[in-house]
mmCIF file of C-alpha atoms in Angstrom:
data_model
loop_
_atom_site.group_PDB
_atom_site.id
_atom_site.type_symbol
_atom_site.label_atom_id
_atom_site.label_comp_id
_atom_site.label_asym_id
_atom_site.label_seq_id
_atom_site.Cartn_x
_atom_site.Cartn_y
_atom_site.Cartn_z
ATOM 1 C CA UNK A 30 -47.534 24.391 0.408
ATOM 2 C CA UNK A 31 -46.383 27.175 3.496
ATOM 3 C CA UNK A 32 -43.422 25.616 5.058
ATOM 4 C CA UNK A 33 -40.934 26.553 7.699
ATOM 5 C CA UNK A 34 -37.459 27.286 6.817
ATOM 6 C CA UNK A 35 -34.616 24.731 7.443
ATOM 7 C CA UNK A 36 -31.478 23.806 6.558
ATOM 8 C CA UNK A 37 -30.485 23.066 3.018
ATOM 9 C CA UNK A 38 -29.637 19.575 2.135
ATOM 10 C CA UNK A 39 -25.875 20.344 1.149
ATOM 11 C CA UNK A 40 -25.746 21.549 4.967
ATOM 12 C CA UNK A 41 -27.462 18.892 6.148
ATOM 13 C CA UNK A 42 -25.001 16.369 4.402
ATOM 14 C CA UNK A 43 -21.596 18.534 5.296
ATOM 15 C CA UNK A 44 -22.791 18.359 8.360
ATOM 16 C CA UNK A 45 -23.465 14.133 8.026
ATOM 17 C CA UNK A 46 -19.626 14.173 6.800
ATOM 18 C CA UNK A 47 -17.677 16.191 9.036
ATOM 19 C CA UNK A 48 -19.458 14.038 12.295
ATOM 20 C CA UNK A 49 -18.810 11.417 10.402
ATOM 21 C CA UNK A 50 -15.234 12.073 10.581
ATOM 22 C CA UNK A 51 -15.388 13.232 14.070
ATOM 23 C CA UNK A 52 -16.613 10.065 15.180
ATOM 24 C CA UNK A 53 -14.301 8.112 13.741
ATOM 25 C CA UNK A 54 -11.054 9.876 14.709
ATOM 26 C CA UNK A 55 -12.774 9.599 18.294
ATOM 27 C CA UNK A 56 -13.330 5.889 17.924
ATOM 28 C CA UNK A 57 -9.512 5.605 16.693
ATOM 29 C CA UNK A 58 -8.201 7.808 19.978
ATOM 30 C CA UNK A 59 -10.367 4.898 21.939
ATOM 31 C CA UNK A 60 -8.978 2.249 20.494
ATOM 32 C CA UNK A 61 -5.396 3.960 21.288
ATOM 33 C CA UNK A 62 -6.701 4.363 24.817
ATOM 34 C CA UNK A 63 -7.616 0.658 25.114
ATOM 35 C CA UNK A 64 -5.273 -1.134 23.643
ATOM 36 C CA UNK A 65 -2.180 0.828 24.566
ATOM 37 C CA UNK A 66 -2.219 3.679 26.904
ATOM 38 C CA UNK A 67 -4.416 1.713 29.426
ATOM 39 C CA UNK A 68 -1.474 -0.883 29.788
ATOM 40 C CA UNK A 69 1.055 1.733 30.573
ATOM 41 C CA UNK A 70 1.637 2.137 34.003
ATOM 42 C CA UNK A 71 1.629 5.396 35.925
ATOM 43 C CA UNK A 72 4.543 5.625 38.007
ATOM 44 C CA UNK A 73 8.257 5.329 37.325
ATOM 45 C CA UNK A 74 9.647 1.924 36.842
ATOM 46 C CA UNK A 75 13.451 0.723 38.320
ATOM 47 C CA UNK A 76 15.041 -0.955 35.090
ATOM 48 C CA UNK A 77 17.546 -3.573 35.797
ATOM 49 C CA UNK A 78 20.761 -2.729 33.727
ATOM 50 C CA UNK A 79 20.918 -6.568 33.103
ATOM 51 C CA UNK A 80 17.271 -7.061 31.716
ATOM 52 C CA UNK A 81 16.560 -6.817 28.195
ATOM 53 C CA UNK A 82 14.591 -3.309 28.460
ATOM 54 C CA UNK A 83 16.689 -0.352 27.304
ATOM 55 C CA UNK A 84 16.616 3.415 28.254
ATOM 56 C CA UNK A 85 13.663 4.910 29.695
ATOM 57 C CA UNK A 86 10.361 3.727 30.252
ATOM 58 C CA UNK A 87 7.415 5.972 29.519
ATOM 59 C CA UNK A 88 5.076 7.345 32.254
ATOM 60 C CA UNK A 89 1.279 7.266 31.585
ATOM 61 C CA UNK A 90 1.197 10.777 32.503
ATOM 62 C CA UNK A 91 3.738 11.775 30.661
ATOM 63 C CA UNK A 92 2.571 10.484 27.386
ATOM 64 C CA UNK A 93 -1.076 11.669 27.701
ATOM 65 C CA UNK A 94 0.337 15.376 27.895
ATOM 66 C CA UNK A 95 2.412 14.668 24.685
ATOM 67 C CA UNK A 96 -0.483 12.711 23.328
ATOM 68 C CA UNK A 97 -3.600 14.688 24.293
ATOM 69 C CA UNK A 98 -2.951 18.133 22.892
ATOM 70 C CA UNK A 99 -1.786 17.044 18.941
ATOM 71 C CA UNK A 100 -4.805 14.450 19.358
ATOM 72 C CA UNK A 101 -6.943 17.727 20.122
ATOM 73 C CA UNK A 102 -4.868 19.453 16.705
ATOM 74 C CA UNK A 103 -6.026 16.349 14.646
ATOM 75 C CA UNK A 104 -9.350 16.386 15.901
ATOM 76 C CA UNK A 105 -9.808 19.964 14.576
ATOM 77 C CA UNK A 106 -8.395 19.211 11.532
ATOM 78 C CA UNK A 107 -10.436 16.464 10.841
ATOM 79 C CA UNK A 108 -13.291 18.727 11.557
ATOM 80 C CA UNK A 109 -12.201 21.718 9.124
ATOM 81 C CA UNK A 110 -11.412 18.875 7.100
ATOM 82 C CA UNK A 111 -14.981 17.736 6.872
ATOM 83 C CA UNK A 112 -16.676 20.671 6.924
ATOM 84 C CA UNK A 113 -14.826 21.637 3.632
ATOM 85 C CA UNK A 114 -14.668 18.623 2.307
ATOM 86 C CA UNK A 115 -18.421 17.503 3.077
ATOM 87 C CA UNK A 116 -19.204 21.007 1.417
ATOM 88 C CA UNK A 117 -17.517 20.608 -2.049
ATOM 89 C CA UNK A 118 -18.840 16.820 -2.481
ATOM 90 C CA UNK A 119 -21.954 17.382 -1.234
ATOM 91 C CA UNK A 120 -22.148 20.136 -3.659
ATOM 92 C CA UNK A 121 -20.821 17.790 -6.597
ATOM 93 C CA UNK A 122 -23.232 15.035 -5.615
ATOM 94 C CA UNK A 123 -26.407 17.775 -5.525
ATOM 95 C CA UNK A 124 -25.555 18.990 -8.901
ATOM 96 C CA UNK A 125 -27.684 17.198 -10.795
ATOM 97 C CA UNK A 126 -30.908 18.335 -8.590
ATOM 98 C CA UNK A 127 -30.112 21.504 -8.976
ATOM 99 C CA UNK A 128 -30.575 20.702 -12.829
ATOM 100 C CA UNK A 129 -33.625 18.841 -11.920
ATOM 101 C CA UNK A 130 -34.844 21.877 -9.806
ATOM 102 C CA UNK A 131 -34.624 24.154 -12.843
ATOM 103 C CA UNK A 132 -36.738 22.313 -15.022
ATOM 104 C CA UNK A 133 -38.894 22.187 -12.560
ATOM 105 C CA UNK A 134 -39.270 25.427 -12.454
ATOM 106 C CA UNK A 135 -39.268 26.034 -16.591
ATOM 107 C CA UNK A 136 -42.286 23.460 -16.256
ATOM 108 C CA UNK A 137 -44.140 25.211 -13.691
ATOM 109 C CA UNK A 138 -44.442 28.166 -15.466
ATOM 110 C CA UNK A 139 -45.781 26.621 -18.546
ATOM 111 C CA UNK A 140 -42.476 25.503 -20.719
ATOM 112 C CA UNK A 141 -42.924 21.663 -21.761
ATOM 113 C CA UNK A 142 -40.427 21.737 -24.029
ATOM 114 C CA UNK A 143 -37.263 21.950 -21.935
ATOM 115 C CA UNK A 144 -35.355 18.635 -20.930
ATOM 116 C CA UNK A 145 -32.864 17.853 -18.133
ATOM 117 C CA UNK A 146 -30.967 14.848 -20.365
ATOM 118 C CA UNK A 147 -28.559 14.712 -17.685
ATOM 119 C CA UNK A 148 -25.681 13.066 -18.889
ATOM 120 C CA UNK A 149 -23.167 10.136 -17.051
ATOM 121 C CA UNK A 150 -23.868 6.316 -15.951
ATOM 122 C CA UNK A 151 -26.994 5.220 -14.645
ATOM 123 C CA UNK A 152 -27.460 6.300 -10.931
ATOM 124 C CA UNK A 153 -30.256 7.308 -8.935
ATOM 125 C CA UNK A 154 -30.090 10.926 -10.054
ATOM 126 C CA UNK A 155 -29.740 10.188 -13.202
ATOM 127 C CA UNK A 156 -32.910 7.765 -12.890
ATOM 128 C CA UNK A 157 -35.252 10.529 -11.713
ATOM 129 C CA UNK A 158 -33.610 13.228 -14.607
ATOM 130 C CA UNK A 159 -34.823 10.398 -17.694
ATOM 131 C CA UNK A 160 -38.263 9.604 -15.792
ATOM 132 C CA UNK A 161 -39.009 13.620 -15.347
ATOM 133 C CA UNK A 162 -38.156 13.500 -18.972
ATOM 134 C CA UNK A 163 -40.442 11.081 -19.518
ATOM 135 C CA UNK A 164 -42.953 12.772 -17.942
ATOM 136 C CA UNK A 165 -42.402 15.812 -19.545
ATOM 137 C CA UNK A 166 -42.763 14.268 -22.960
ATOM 138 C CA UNK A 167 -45.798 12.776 -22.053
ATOM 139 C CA UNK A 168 -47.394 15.727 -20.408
ATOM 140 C CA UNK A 169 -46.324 17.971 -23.464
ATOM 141 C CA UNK A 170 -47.861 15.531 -25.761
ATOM 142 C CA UNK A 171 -51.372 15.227 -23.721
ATOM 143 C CA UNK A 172 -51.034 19.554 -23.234
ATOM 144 C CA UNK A 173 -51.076 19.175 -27.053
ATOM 145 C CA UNK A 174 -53.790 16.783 -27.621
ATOM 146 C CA UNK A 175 -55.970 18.740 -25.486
ATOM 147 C CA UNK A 176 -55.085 21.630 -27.385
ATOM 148 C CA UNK A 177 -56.059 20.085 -30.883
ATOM 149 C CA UNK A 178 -59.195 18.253 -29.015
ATOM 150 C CA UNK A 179 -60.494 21.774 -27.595
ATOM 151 C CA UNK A 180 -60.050 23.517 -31.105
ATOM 152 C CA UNK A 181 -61.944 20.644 -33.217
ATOM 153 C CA UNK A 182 -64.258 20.287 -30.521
ATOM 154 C CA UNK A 183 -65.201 23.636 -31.077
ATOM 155 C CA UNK A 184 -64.947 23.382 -34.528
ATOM 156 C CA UNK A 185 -67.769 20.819 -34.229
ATOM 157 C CA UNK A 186 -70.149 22.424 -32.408
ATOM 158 C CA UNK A 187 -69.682 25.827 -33.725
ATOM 159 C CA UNK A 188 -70.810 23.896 -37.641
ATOM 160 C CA UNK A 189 -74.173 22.423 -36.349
ATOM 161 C CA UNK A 190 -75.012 26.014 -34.307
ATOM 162 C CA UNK A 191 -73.937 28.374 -37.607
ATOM 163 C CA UNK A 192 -76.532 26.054 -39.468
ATOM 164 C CA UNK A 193 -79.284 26.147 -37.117
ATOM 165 C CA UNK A 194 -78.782 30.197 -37.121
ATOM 166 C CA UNK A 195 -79.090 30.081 -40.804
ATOM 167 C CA UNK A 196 -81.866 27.932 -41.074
ATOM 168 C CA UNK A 197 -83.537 30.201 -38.307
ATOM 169 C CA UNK A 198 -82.484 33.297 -40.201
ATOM 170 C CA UNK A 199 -84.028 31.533 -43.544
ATOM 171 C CA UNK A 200 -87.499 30.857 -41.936
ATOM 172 C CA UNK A 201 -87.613 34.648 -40.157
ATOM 173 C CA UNK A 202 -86.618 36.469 -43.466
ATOM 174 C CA UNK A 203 -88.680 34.206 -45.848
ATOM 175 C CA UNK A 204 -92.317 33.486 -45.136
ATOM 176 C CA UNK A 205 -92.297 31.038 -48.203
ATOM 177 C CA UNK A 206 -90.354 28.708 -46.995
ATOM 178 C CA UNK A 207 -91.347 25.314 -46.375
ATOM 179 C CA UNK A 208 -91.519 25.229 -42.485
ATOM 180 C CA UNK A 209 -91.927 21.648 -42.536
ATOM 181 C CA UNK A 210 -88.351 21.341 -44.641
ATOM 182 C CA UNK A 211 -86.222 23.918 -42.483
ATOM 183 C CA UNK A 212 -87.710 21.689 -39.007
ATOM 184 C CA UNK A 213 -86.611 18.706 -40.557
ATOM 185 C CA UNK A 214 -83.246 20.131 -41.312
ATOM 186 C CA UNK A 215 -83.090 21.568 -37.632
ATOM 187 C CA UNK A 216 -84.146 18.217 -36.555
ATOM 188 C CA UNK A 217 -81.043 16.396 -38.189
ATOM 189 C CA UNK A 218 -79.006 18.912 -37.323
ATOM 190 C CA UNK A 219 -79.648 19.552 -33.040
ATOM 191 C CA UNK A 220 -79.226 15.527 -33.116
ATOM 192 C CA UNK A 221 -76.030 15.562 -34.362
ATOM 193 C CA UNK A 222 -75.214 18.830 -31.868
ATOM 194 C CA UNK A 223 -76.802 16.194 -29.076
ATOM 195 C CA UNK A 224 -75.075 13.177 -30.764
ATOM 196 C CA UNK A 225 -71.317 15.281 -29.941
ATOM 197 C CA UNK A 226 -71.691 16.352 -26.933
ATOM 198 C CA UNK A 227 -72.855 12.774 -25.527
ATOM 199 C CA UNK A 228 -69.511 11.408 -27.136
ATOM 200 C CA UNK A 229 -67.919 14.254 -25.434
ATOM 201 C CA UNK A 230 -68.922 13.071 -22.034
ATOM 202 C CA UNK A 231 -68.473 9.647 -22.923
ATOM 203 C CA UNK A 232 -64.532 10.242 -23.290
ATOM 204 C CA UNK A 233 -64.482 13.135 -20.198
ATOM 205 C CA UNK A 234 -65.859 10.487 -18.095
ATOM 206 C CA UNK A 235 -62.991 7.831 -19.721
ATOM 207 C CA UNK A 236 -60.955 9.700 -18.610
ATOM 208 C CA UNK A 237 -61.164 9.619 -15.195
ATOM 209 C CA UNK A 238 -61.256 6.595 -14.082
ATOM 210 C CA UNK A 239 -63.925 6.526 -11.723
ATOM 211 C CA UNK A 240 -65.712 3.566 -12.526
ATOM 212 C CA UNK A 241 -65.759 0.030 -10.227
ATOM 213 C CA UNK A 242 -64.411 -2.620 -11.976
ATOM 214 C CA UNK A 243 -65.799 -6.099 -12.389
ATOM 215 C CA UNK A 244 -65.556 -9.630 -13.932
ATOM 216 C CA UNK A 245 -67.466 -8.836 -18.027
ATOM 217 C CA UNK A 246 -68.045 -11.297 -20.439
ATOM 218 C CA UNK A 247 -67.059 -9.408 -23.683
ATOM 219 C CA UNK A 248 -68.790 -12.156 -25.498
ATOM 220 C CA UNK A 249 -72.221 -11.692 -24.345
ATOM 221 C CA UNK A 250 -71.129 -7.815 -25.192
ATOM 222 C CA UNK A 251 -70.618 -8.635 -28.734
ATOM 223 C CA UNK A 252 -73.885 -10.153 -28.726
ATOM 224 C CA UNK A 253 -75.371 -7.674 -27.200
ATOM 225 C CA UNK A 254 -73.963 -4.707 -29.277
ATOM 226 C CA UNK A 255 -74.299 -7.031 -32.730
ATOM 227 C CA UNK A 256 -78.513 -7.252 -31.852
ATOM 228 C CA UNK A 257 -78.470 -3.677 -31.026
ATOM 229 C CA UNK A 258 -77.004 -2.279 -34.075
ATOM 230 C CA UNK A 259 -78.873 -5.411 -36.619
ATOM 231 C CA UNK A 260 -80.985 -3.235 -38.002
ATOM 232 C CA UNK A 261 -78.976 -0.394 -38.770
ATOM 233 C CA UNK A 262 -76.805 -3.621 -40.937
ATOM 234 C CA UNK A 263 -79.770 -5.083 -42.722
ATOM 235 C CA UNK A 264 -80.318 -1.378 -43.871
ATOM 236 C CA UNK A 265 -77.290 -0.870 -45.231
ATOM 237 C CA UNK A 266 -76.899 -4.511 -46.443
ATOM 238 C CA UNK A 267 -73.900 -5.547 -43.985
ATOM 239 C CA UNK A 268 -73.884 -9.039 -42.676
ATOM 240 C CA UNK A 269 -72.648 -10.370 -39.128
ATOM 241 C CA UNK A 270 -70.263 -13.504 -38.521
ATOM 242 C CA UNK A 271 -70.108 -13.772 -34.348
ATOM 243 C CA UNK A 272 -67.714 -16.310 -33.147
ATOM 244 C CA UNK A 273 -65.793 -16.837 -30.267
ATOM 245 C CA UNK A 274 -65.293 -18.380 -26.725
ATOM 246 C CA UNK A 275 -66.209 -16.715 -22.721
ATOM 247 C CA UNK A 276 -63.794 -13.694 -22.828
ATOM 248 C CA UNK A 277 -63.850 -12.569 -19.113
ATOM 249 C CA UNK A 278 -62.469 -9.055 -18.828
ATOM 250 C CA UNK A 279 -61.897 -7.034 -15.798
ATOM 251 C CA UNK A 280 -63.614 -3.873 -15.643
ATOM 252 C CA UNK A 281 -66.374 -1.492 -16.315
ATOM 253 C CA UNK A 282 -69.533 -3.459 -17.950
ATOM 254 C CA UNK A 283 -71.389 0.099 -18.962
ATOM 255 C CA UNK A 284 -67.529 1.493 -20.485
ATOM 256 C CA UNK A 285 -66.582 -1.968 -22.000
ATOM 257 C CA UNK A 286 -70.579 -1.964 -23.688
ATOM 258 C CA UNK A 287 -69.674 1.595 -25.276
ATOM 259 C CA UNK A 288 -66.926 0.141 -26.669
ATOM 260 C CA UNK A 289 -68.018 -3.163 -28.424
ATOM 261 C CA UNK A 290 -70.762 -0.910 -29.602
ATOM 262 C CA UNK A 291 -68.395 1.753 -31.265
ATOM 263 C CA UNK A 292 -66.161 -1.058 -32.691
ATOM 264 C CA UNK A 293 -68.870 -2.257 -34.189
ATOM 265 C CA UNK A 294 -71.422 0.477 -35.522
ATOM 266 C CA UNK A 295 -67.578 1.689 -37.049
ATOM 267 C CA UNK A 296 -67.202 -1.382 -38.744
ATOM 268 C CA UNK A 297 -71.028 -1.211 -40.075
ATOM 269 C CA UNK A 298 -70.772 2.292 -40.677
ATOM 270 C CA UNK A 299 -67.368 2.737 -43.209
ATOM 271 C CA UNK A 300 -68.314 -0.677 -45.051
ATOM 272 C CA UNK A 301 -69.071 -1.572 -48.272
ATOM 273 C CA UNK A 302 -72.755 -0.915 -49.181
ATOM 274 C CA UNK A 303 -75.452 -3.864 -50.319
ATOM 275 C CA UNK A 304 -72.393 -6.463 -49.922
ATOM 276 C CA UNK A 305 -70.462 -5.958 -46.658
ATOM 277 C CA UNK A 306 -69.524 -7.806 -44.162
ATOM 278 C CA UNK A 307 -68.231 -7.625 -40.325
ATOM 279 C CA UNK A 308 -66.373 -10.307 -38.316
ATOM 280 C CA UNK A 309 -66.691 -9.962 -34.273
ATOM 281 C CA UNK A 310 -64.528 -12.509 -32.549
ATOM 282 C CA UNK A 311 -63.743 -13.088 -29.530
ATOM 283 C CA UNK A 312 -60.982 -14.834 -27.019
ATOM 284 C CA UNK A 313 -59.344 -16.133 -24.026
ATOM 285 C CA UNK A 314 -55.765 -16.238 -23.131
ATOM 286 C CA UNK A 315 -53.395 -16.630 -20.029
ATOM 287 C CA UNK A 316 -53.705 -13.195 -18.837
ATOM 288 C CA UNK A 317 -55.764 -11.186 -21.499
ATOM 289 C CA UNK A 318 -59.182 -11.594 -23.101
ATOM 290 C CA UNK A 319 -59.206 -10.687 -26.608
ATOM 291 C CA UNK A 320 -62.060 -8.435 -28.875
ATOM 292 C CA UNK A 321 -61.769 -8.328 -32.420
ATOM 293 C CA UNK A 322 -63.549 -6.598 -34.791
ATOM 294 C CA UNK A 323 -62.656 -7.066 -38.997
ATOM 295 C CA UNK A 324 -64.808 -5.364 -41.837
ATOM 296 C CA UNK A 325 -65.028 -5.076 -45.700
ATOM 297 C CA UNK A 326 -64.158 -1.340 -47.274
ATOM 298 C CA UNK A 327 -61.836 -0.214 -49.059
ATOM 299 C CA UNK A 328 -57.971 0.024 -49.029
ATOM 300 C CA UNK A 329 -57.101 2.821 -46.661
ATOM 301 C CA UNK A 330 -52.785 3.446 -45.826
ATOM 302 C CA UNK A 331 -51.332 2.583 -43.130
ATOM 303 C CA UNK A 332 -50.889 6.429 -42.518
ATOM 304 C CA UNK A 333 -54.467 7.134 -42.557
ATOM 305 C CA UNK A 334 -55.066 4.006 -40.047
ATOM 306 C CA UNK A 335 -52.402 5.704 -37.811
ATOM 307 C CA UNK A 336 -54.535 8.310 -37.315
ATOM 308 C CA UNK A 337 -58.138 7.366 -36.863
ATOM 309 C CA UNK A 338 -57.984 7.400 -33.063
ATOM 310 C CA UNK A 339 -57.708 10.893 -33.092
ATOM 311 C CA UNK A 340 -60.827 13.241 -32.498
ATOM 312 C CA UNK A 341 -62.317 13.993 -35.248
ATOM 313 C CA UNK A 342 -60.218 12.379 -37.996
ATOM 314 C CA UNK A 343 -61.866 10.620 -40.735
ATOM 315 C CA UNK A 344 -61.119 9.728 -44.199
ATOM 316 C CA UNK A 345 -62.934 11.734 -47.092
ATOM 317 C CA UNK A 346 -65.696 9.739 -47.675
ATOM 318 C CA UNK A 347 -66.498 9.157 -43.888
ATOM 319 C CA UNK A 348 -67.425 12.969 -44.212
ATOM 320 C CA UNK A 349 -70.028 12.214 -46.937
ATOM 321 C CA UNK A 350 -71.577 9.260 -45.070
ATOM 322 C CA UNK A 351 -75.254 9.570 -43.677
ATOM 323 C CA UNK A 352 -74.015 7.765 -40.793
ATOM 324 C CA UNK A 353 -70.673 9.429 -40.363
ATOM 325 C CA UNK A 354 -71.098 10.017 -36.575
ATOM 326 C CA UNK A 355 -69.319 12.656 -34.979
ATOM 327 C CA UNK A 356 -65.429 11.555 -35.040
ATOM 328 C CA UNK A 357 -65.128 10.181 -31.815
ATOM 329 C CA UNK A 358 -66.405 6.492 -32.533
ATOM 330 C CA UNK A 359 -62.614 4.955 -32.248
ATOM 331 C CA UNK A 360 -61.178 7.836 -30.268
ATOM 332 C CA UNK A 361 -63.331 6.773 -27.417
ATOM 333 C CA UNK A 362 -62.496 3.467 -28.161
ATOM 334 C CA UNK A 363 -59.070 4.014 -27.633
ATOM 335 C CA UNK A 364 -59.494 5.479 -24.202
ATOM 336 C CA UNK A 365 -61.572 3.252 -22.907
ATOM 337 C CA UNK A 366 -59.193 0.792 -23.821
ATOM 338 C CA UNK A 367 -55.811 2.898 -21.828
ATOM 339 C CA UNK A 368 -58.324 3.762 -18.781
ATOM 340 C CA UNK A 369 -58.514 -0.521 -18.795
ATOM 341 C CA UNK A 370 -54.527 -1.280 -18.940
ATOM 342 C CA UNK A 371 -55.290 -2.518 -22.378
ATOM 343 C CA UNK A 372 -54.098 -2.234 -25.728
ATOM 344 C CA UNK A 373 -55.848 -1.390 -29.251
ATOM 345 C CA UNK A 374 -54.104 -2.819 -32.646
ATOM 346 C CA UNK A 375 -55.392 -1.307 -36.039
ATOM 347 C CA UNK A 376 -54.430 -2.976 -39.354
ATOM 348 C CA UNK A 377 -55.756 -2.353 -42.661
ATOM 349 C CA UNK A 378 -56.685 -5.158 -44.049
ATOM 350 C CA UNK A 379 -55.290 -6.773 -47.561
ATOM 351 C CA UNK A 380 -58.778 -6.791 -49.534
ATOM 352 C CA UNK A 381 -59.643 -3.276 -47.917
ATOM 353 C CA UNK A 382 -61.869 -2.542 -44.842
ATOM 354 C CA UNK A 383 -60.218 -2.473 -41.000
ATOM 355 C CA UNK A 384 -59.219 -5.241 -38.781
ATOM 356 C CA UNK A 385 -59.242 -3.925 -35.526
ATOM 357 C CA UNK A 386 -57.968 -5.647 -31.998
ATOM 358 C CA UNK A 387 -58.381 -5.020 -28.538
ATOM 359 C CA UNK A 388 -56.678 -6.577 -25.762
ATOM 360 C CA UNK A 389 -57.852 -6.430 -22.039
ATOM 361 C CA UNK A 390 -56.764 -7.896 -18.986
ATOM 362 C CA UNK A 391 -58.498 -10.300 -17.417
ATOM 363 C CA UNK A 392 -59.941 -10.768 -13.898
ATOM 364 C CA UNK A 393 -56.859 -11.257 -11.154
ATOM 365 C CA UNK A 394 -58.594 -15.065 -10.170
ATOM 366 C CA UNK A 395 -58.827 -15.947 -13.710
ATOM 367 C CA UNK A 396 -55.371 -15.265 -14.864
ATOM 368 C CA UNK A 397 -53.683 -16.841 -11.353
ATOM 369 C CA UNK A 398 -55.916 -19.953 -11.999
ATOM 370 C CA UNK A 399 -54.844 -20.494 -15.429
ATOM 371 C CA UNK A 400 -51.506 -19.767 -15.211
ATOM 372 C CA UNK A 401 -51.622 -22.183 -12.558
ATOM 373 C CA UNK A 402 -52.967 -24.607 -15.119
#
């Protein structure tokens, strides 16, 4: 932004200081004016050698010419005063912006890395240093996420391309080939190129948060998602358990859908095959609505689990899996979930398999009402 050029603020403030002064040495000379001069009277006085008064009485006059000209001297000290004054501690107290004002500057040409930690008690300066550092933790942490999401999502859809080129270069070279085989193989592999790039819109459009929000029932979601995604169970053996009360969360019905679907084709998906199970459960609290999702599988470390919201991380034999899905299932999960003031748990689960929550808020009516309750 163009803007016209002014005063600096350590001006502006030596400036605040030195009138500061100024006024106050005037208001003092006042208050010497009305409470003493003005009582003085102007014109000589006969003193009665008898009367308690001794020596001379002063003249108005007389003492305003003494009085006046070292009032004027104090005045312009006061002023120099001030002005140097105001200009060192103005210049202490600024300090710490211009530390702020550097990293500023570092950030703005690309450096994340650089941090004010501006030390001392807690003030308001120091307030602003720790939340810019907050800030720039947080924005060097999303810069990098980005980063790692760009390069796998490349990854991703440079694998199913380099197969469809081969399988193209197979059926131009080789007239033998069983046409019917390589279009099969295309098939399978454009839906999983169409398959990524849908979950990659699904979490670009997350992440802005421009959706309306409104009063959803995840319950009739869980429903919803569990008869969607039925036959997809019976084929791989998996068996539902739905319980629950009215969970009335506040916010996008279409978003919240996508993820009570994920949560559960996951939990369908990395289960244990012919005897598996899922859990979907839902709940009401004071101010939160509760979704939780639990499935068999098997043992996975709590250092695996702490990664499976990533992009694109899965376990080894997620890879192998016919319905493996793209590696975006809980990552989108997890945004949805931030873009809704919520919160996502993941736990492993003693016997093996995932138990996964998610908290939301719910409607501002709802919570007032039962807190009033």
């Amino acid at each position: 932004m163009n803007r016209q050029p002014g005063f600096s603020v350590r001006f502006k403030l030596t400036l605040s200081y030195a009138g500061f002064l100024m006024f106050a040495g005037l208001l003092l000379l006042a208050a010497v004016w009305v409470f003493l001069l003005r009582y003085v009277p102007d014109r000589a006085m006969l003193i009665n050698p008898d009367d308690r008064l001794k020596g001379v009485f002063p003249v108005r006059s007389a003492l305003l010419d003494v009085f006046v000209p070292r009032a004027a001297a104090v005045l312009a000290f006061l002023l120099a005063f001030g002005l140097v004054g105001g200009w060192i501690l103005a210049g202490r107290m600024l300090a710490p912006l211009t530390r702020i004002t550097d990293a500023t500057s570092t950030a703005a040409k690309g450096s994340l890395s650089h941090r004010i930690r501006l030390p001392g008690r807690k003030d308001e300066f120091r307030e602003l240093a720790d939340a810019f550092d907050t800030m720039l933790a947080r924005l060097e942490a999303h810069v990098a996420e980005q980063r790692r999401f760009a390069a796998n999502a490349s990854h991703e859809l440079r694998t199913p391309l380099a197969i469809s080129q081969a399988l193209l270069d197979v059926a131009r070279n080789d007239p033998t080939q069983d046409l019917g085989e390589i279009i099969g193989r295309l098939h399978a592999v454009n839906t999983r190129a169409i398959d990524l790039t849908e979950a990659l819109l699904m979490l670009s459009r997350a992440d802005r948060r421009s959706f309306s929000r409104e009063p959803v029932d995840l319950s009739l979601l869980a429903e919803e998602a569990v008869e969607t995604l039925l036959p997809l169970a019976e084929k791989r053996g998996v068996t539902f358990e739905t319980s629950g009360d009215v969970a009335l969360a506040f916010g996008s019905q279409a978003l919240l859908l996508q993820l009570t679907t994920n949560l559960v084709h996951n939990a369908i998906v990395h289960n244990l095959p012919d005897r598996g199970a899922v859990w979907v459960e839902t709940g009401a609290g004071p101010e939160t609505v509760v979704l939780t999702v639990e499935n068999c599988g098997e043992k996975l470390s709590p250092q695996l689990v702490s990664t499976l919201t990533e992009p694109f991380q899965r376990g080894t034999e997620r890879i192998r899996s016919d319905h493996a899905g793209v590696g975006l299932g809980l990552a989108i999960v997890r945004r949805i979930t931030e873009v809704h003031d919520g919160s996502l748990t993941i736990t492993p689960r003693p016997g093996g398999g995932l138990r996964i929550e998610v908290r939301l808020p719910a409607p501002p009516v709802l919570s007032r009402r039962t807190s009033d309750k």
